[in-house]
Tab-separated table of N, CA, C and O and ligand atoms in Angstrom:
chain	number	residue	atom	x	y	z
I	241	MET	N	173.904	17.835	97.086
I	241	MET	CA	173.575	17.272	95.766
I	241	MET	C	174.390	15.997	95.559
I	241	MET	O	175.617	16.035	95.568
I	242	THR	N	173.701	14.907	95.403
I	242	THR	CA	174.429	13.644	95.237
I	242	THR	C	174.189	13.007	93.884
I	242	THR	O	174.675	11.917	93.627
I	243	THR	N	173.409	13.685	93.059
I	243	THR	CA	173.167	13.146	91.722
I	243	THR	C	174.184	13.734	90.752
I	243	THR	O	174.252	14.953	90.572
I	244	PHE	N	174.965	12.841	90.145
I	244	PHE	CA	176.000	13.258	89.217
I	244	PHE	C	175.524	13.024	87.787
I	244	PHE	O	174.764	12.083	87.519
I	245	THR	N	175.958	13.872	86.885
I	245	THR	CA	175.503	13.840	85.499
I	245	THR	C	176.681	13.615	84.567
I	245	THR	O	177.713	14.281	84.695
I	246	TRP	N	176.493	12.682	83.635
I	246	TRP	CA	177.491	12.438	82.600
I	246	TRP	C	176.837	12.681	81.248
I	246	TRP	O	175.775	12.108	80.953
I	247	GLU	N	177.483	13.505	80.446
I	247	GLU	CA	176.960	13.840	79.118
I	247	GLU	C	177.754	13.072	78.071
I	247	GLU	O	178.964	13.267	77.927
I	248	GLY	N	177.053	12.216	77.324
I	248	GLY	CA	177.698	11.532	76.219
I	248	GLY	C	177.372	12.226	74.909
I	248	GLY	O	176.725	13.287	74.895
I	249	ALA	N	177.812	11.638	73.830
I	249	ALA	CA	177.540	12.223	72.523
I	249	ALA	C	176.045	12.201	72.219
I	249	ALA	O	175.516	13.144	71.615
I	250	ASP	N	175.374	11.131	72.642
I	250	ASP	CA	173.957	10.963	72.301
I	250	ASP	C	173.033	10.898	73.505
I	250	ASP	O	171.829	11.109	73.360
I	251	VAL	N	173.572	10.562	74.664
I	251	VAL	CA	172.714	10.354	75.825
I	251	VAL	C	173.294	11.062	77.048
I	251	VAL	O	174.489	11.384	77.094
I	252	THR	N	172.418	11.289	78.018
I	252	THR	CA	172.823	11.812	79.324
I	252	THR	C	172.391	10.815	80.386
I	252	THR	O	171.247	10.354	80.381
I	253	ILE	N	173.307	10.466	81.264
I	253	ILE	CA	173.005	9.531	82.346
I	253	ILE	C	173.284	10.229	83.672
I	253	ILE	O	174.329	10.850	83.853
I	254	LYS	N	172.312	10.110	84.588
I	254	LYS	CA	172.477	10.632	85.938
I	254	LYS	C	172.422	9.463	86.917
I	254	LYS	O	171.580	8.573	86.774
I	255	VAL	N	173.305	9.472	87.880
I	255	VAL	CA	173.281	8.456	88.930
I	255	VAL	C	173.287	9.155	90.280
I	255	VAL	O	174.166	9.986	90.554
I	256	ASP	N	172.309	8.811	91.084
I	256	ASP	CA	172.215	9.362	92.433
I	256	ASP	C	173.103	8.525	93.360
I	256	ASP	O	172.764	7.378	93.680
I	257	HIS	N	174.224	9.085	93.744
I	257	HIS	CA	175.172	8.309	94.545
I	257	HIS	C	174.764	8.200	96.005
I	257	HIS	O	175.396	7.464	96.759
I	258	GLU	N	173.734	8.896	96.403
I	258	GLU	CA	173.188	8.648	97.743
I	258	GLU	C	172.315	7.398	97.723
I	258	GLU	O	172.346	6.575	98.635
I	259	LYS	N	171.557	7.230	96.646
I	259	LYS	CA	170.715	6.036	96.514
I	259	LYS	C	171.535	4.794	96.165
I	259	LYS	O	171.202	3.686	96.570
I	260	CYS	N	172.569	4.961	95.339
I	260	CYS	CA	173.344	3.814	94.854
I	260	CYS	C	174.026	3.097	96.007
I	260	CYS	O	174.744	3.709	96.793
I	261	THR	N	173.785	1.764	96.075
I	261	THR	CA	174.383	0.946	97.123
I	261	THR	C	175.587	0.150	96.627
I	261	THR	O	176.157	-0.640	97.382
I	262	GLY	N	175.918	0.309	95.346
I	262	GLY	CA	177.025	-0.465	94.789
I	262	GLY	C	176.681	-1.914	94.546
I	262	GLY	O	177.569	-2.773	94.496
I	263	SER	N	175.395	-2.196	94.378
I	263	SER	CA	174.937	-3.583	94.225
I	263	SER	C	175.414	-4.221	92.927
I	263	SER	O	175.534	-5.443	92.835
I	264	GLY	N	175.640	-3.421	91.906
I	264	GLY	CA	176.280	-3.920	90.695
I	264	GLY	C	175.386	-4.467	89.606
I	264	GLY	O	175.885	-4.914	88.576
I	265	GLU	N	174.074	-4.450	89.801
I	265	GLU	CA	173.197	-4.955	88.737
I	265	GLU	C	173.410	-4.214	87.417
I	265	GLU	O	173.385	-4.815	86.349
I	266	CYS	N	173.595	-2.908	87.497
I	266	CYS	CA	173.798	-2.128	86.265
I	266	CYS	C	175.091	-2.547	85.574
I	266	CYS	O	175.131	-2.689	84.350
I	267	VAL	N	176.132	-2.765	86.352
I	267	VAL	CA	177.419	-3.186	85.786
I	267	VAL	C	177.266	-4.544	85.100
I	267	VAL	O	177.738	-4.748	83.985
I	268	ALA	N	176.588	-5.461	85.778
I	268	ALA	CA	176.478	-6.831	85.279
I	268	ALA	C	175.543	-6.951	84.087
I	268	ALA	O	175.750	-7.800	83.220
I	269	SER	N	174.515	-6.116	84.021
I	269	SER	CA	173.472	-6.328	83.012
I	269	SER	C	173.603	-5.438	81.791
I	269	SER	O	172.998	-5.719	80.758
I	270	CYS	N	174.373	-4.386	81.851
I	270	CYS	CA	174.525	-3.516	80.677
I	270	CYS	C	175.249	-4.279	79.570
I	270	CYS	O	176.374	-4.739	79.763
I	271	PRO	N	174.623	-4.401	78.400
I	271	PRO	CA	175.248	-5.183	77.318
I	271	PRO	C	176.480	-4.506	76.723
I	271	PRO	O	177.260	-5.157	76.026
I	272	SER	N	176.655	-3.246	77.000
I	272	SER	CA	177.772	-2.489	76.418
I	272	SER	C	178.862	-2.154	77.437
I	272	SER	O	179.789	-1.412	77.128
I	273	GLU	N	178.726	-2.724	78.639
I	273	GLU	CA	179.720	-2.503	79.695
I	273	GLU	C	179.992	-1.012	79.918
I	273	GLU	O	181.139	-0.564	80.003
I	274	VAL	N	178.916	-0.279	80.006
I	274	VAL	CA	179.027	1.169	80.209
I	274	VAL	C	179.494	1.507	81.633
I	274	VAL	O	180.259	2.451	81.830
I	275	TYR	N	179.056	0.705	82.609
I	275	TYR	CA	179.277	1.082	84.010
I	275	TYR	C	180.456	0.360	84.645
I	275	TYR	O	180.757	-0.788	84.325
I	276	GLU	N	181.065	1.048	85.608
I	276	GLU	CA	181.974	0.383	86.538
I	276	GLU	C	181.736	0.979	87.913
I	276	GLU	O	181.206	2.091	88.046
I	277	LEU	N	182.104	0.221	88.938
I	277	LEU	CA	181.980	0.730	90.303
I	277	LEU	C	183.263	1.450	90.685
I	277	LEU	O	184.360	0.940	90.481
I	278	GLN	N	183.099	2.648	91.224
I	278	GLN	CA	184.222	3.412	91.761
I	278	GLN	C	183.872	3.762	93.202
I	278	GLN	O	182.871	4.439	93.453
I	279	ASP	N	184.658	3.248	94.139
I	279	ASP	CA	184.350	3.427	95.561
I	279	ASP	C	182.907	3.012	95.860
I	279	ASP	O	182.162	3.700	96.570
I	280	GLU	N	182.492	1.870	95.243
I	280	GLU	CA	181.181	1.262	95.472
I	280	GLU	C	180.024	2.117	94.982
I	280	GLU	O	178.903	1.994	95.480
I	281	LYS	N	180.316	2.978	94.007
I	281	LYS	CA	179.253	3.753	93.361
I	281	LYS	C	179.358	3.561	91.851
I	281	LYS	O	180.465	3.508	91.300
I	282	SER	N	178.206	3.489	91.196
I	282	SER	CA	178.175	3.244	89.764
I	282	SER	C	178.526	4.506	88.979
I	282	SER	O	177.983	5.586	89.235
I	283	VAL	N	179.416	4.328	88.009
I	283	VAL	CA	179.850	5.435	87.150
I	283	VAL	C	179.814	4.958	85.693
I	283	VAL	O	180.417	3.923	85.366
I	284	PRO	N	179.118	5.677	84.818
I	284	PRO	CA	179.018	5.269	83.407
I	284	PRO	C	180.246	5.716	82.604
I	284	PRO	O	180.184	6.625	81.777
I	285	VAL	N	181.341	5.037	82.843
I	285	VAL	CA	182.624	5.468	82.266
I	285	VAL	C	182.664	5.334	80.741
I	285	VAL	O	183.400	6.051	80.073
I	286	ASN	N	181.874	4.394	80.220
I	286	ASN	CA	181.858	4.180	78.764
I	286	ASN	C	180.531	4.636	78.165
I	286	ASN	O	179.904	3.931	77.372
I	287	ILE	N	180.108	5.823	78.538
I	287	ILE	CA	178.776	6.300	78.158
I	287	ILE	C	178.570	6.289	76.642
I	287	ILE	O	177.452	6.046	76.163
I	288	ASN	N	179.600	6.502	75.896
I	288	ASN	CA	179.412	6.555	74.442
I	288	ASN	C	179.259	5.183	73.799
I	288	ASN	O	179.013	5.082	72.594
I	289	GLU	N	179.352	4.119	74.611
I	289	GLU	CA	179.056	2.768	74.119
I	289	GLU	C	177.584	2.413	74.309
I	289	GLU	O	177.125	1.346	73.894
I	290	CYS	N	176.829	3.295	74.936
I	290	CYS	CA	175.428	3.017	75.267
I	290	CYS	C	174.589	2.797	74.014
I	290	CYS	O	174.677	3.566	73.057
I	291	ILE	N	173.774	1.721	74.041
I	291	ILE	CA	172.866	1.430	72.924
I	291	ILE	C	171.410	1.757	73.286
I	291	ILE	O	170.488	1.352	72.585
I	292	GLU	N	171.213	2.446	74.400
I	292	GLU	CA	169.898	2.960	74.795
I	292	GLU	C	168.848	1.870	74.985
I	292	GLU	O	167.685	2.029	74.610
I	293	CYS	N	169.260	0.776	75.605
I	293	CYS	CA	168.342	-0.355	75.815
I	293	CYS	C	167.510	-0.202	77.078
I	293	CYS	O	166.527	-0.919	77.268
I	294	CYS	N	167.947	0.659	77.990
I	294	CYS	CA	167.241	0.950	79.245
I	294	CYS	C	167.308	-0.156	80.298
I	294	CYS	O	166.636	-0.076	81.330
I	295	THR	N	168.114	-1.171	80.059
I	295	THR	CA	168.237	-2.246	81.044
I	295	THR	C	168.732	-1.729	82.391
I	295	THR	O	168.230	-2.136	83.442
I	296	CYS	N	169.689	-0.830	82.370
I	296	CYS	CA	170.255	-0.329	83.633
I	296	CYS	C	169.195	0.325	84.502
I	296	CYS	O	169.163	0.125	85.720
I	297	VAL	N	168.329	1.096	83.871
I	297	VAL	CA	167.264	1.768	84.613
I	297	VAL	C	166.309	0.733	85.204
I	297	VAL	O	165.884	0.854	86.362
I	298	GLU	N	166.016	-0.300	84.423
I	298	GLU	CA	165.040	-1.310	84.854
I	298	GLU	C	165.573	-2.183	85.988
I	298	GLU	O	164.816	-2.593	86.859
I	299	VAL	N	166.866	-2.480	85.985
I	299	VAL	CA	167.386	-3.427	86.976
I	299	VAL	C	167.810	-2.770	88.281
I	299	VAL	O	167.970	-3.468	89.286
I	300	CYS	N	168.020	-1.475	88.290
I	300	CYS	CA	168.517	-0.850	89.523
I	300	CYS	C	167.460	-0.932	90.625
I	300	CYS	O	166.384	-0.338	90.501
I	301	PRO	N	167.749	-1.618	91.717
I	301	PRO	CA	166.758	-1.773	92.784
I	301	PRO	C	166.499	-0.493	93.560
I	301	PRO	O	165.515	-0.408	94.298
I	302	GLU	N	167.383	0.467	93.403
I	302	GLU	CA	167.240	1.728	94.147
I	302	GLU	C	166.702	2.868	93.291
I	302	GLU	O	166.581	4.000	93.769
I	303	ASN	N	166.416	2.582	92.016
I	303	ASN	CA	165.999	3.639	91.080
I	303	ASN	C	166.983	4.810	91.094
I	303	ASN	O	166.589	5.972	91.106
I	304	ALA	N	168.244	4.470	91.094
I	304	ALA	CA	169.290	5.492	91.206
I	304	ALA	C	169.717	6.052	89.856
I	304	ALA	O	170.426	7.061	89.816
I	305	ILE	N	169.298	5.392	88.760
I	305	ILE	CA	169.763	5.797	87.437
I	305	ILE	C	168.635	6.499	86.671
I	305	ILE	O	167.521	5.986	86.583
I	306	ILE	N	168.974	7.671	86.138
I	306	ILE	CA	168.062	8.387	85.240
I	306	ILE	C	168.775	8.513	83.903
I	306	ILE	O	169.903	9.007	83.828
I	307	HIS	N	168.116	8.037	82.850
I	307	HIS	CA	168.729	7.981	81.521
I	307	HIS	C	167.868	8.781	80.544
I	307	HIS	O	166.644	8.615	80.510
I	308	SER	N	168.508	9.603	79.740
I	308	SER	CA	167.775	10.516	78.862
I	308	SER	C	166.906	9.799	77.831
I	308	SER	O	165.937	10.370	77.336
I	309	SER	N	167.234	8.548	77.532
I	309	SER	CA	166.456	7.794	76.542
I	309	SER	C	165.420	6.889	77.184
I	309	SER	O	164.699	6.178	76.484
I	310	CYS	N	165.338	6.906	78.497
I	310	CYS	CA	164.524	5.918	79.204
I	310	CYS	C	163.583	6.580	80.212
I	310	CYS	O	163.317	6.037	81.286
I	311	GLU	N	163.090	7.755	79.893
I	311	GLU	CA	162.211	8.448	80.840
I	311	GLU	C	160.757	8.283	80.457
I	311	GLU	O	160.437	7.911	79.367
W	657	SF4	S1	172.130	-1.162	90.093
W	657	SF4	FE1	171.652	0.841	91.023
W	657	SF4	S2	172.260	0.612	93.160
W	657	SF4	FE2	173.199	-1.059	92.043
W	657	SF4	S3	175.263	-0.287	91.504
W	657	SF4	FE3	173.890	0.189	89.787
W	657	SF4	S4	173.168	2.282	90.195
W	657	SF4	FE4	174.005	1.488	92.094
W	658	SF4	S1	170.698	2.006	78.440
W	658	SF4	FE1	171.475	-0.098	78.084
W	658	SF4	S2	173.415	0.187	77.016
W	658	SF4	FE2	172.885	2.159	77.892
W	658	SF4	S3	173.935	2.239	79.858
W	658	SF4	FE3	171.863	1.409	80.240
W	658	SF4	S4	172.047	-0.831	80.115
W	658	SF4	FE4	173.887	0.079	79.196
């Protein structure tokens, strides 16, 4: 199992760390700076800052991010 789940107050974000290449689009494009790379994998460390814009899901070239507000 390589998909990790983070539960925030309002949203749930899953990132498949097998798919994630550490390309950084999610880090760069999230307006709330939710993500950071840890060992070249995306982690939504500031999940409670999420404004549910769905940009991270749209920009990920690997479709590695599943967001509870963006399905
Ligand atoms: S955009 Fe996708 S592949 Fe790139 S770091 Fe973020 S989750 Fe990983
Ligand atoms: S939905 Fe928008 S605010 Fe929330 S983590 Fe993704 S890019 Fe950031």
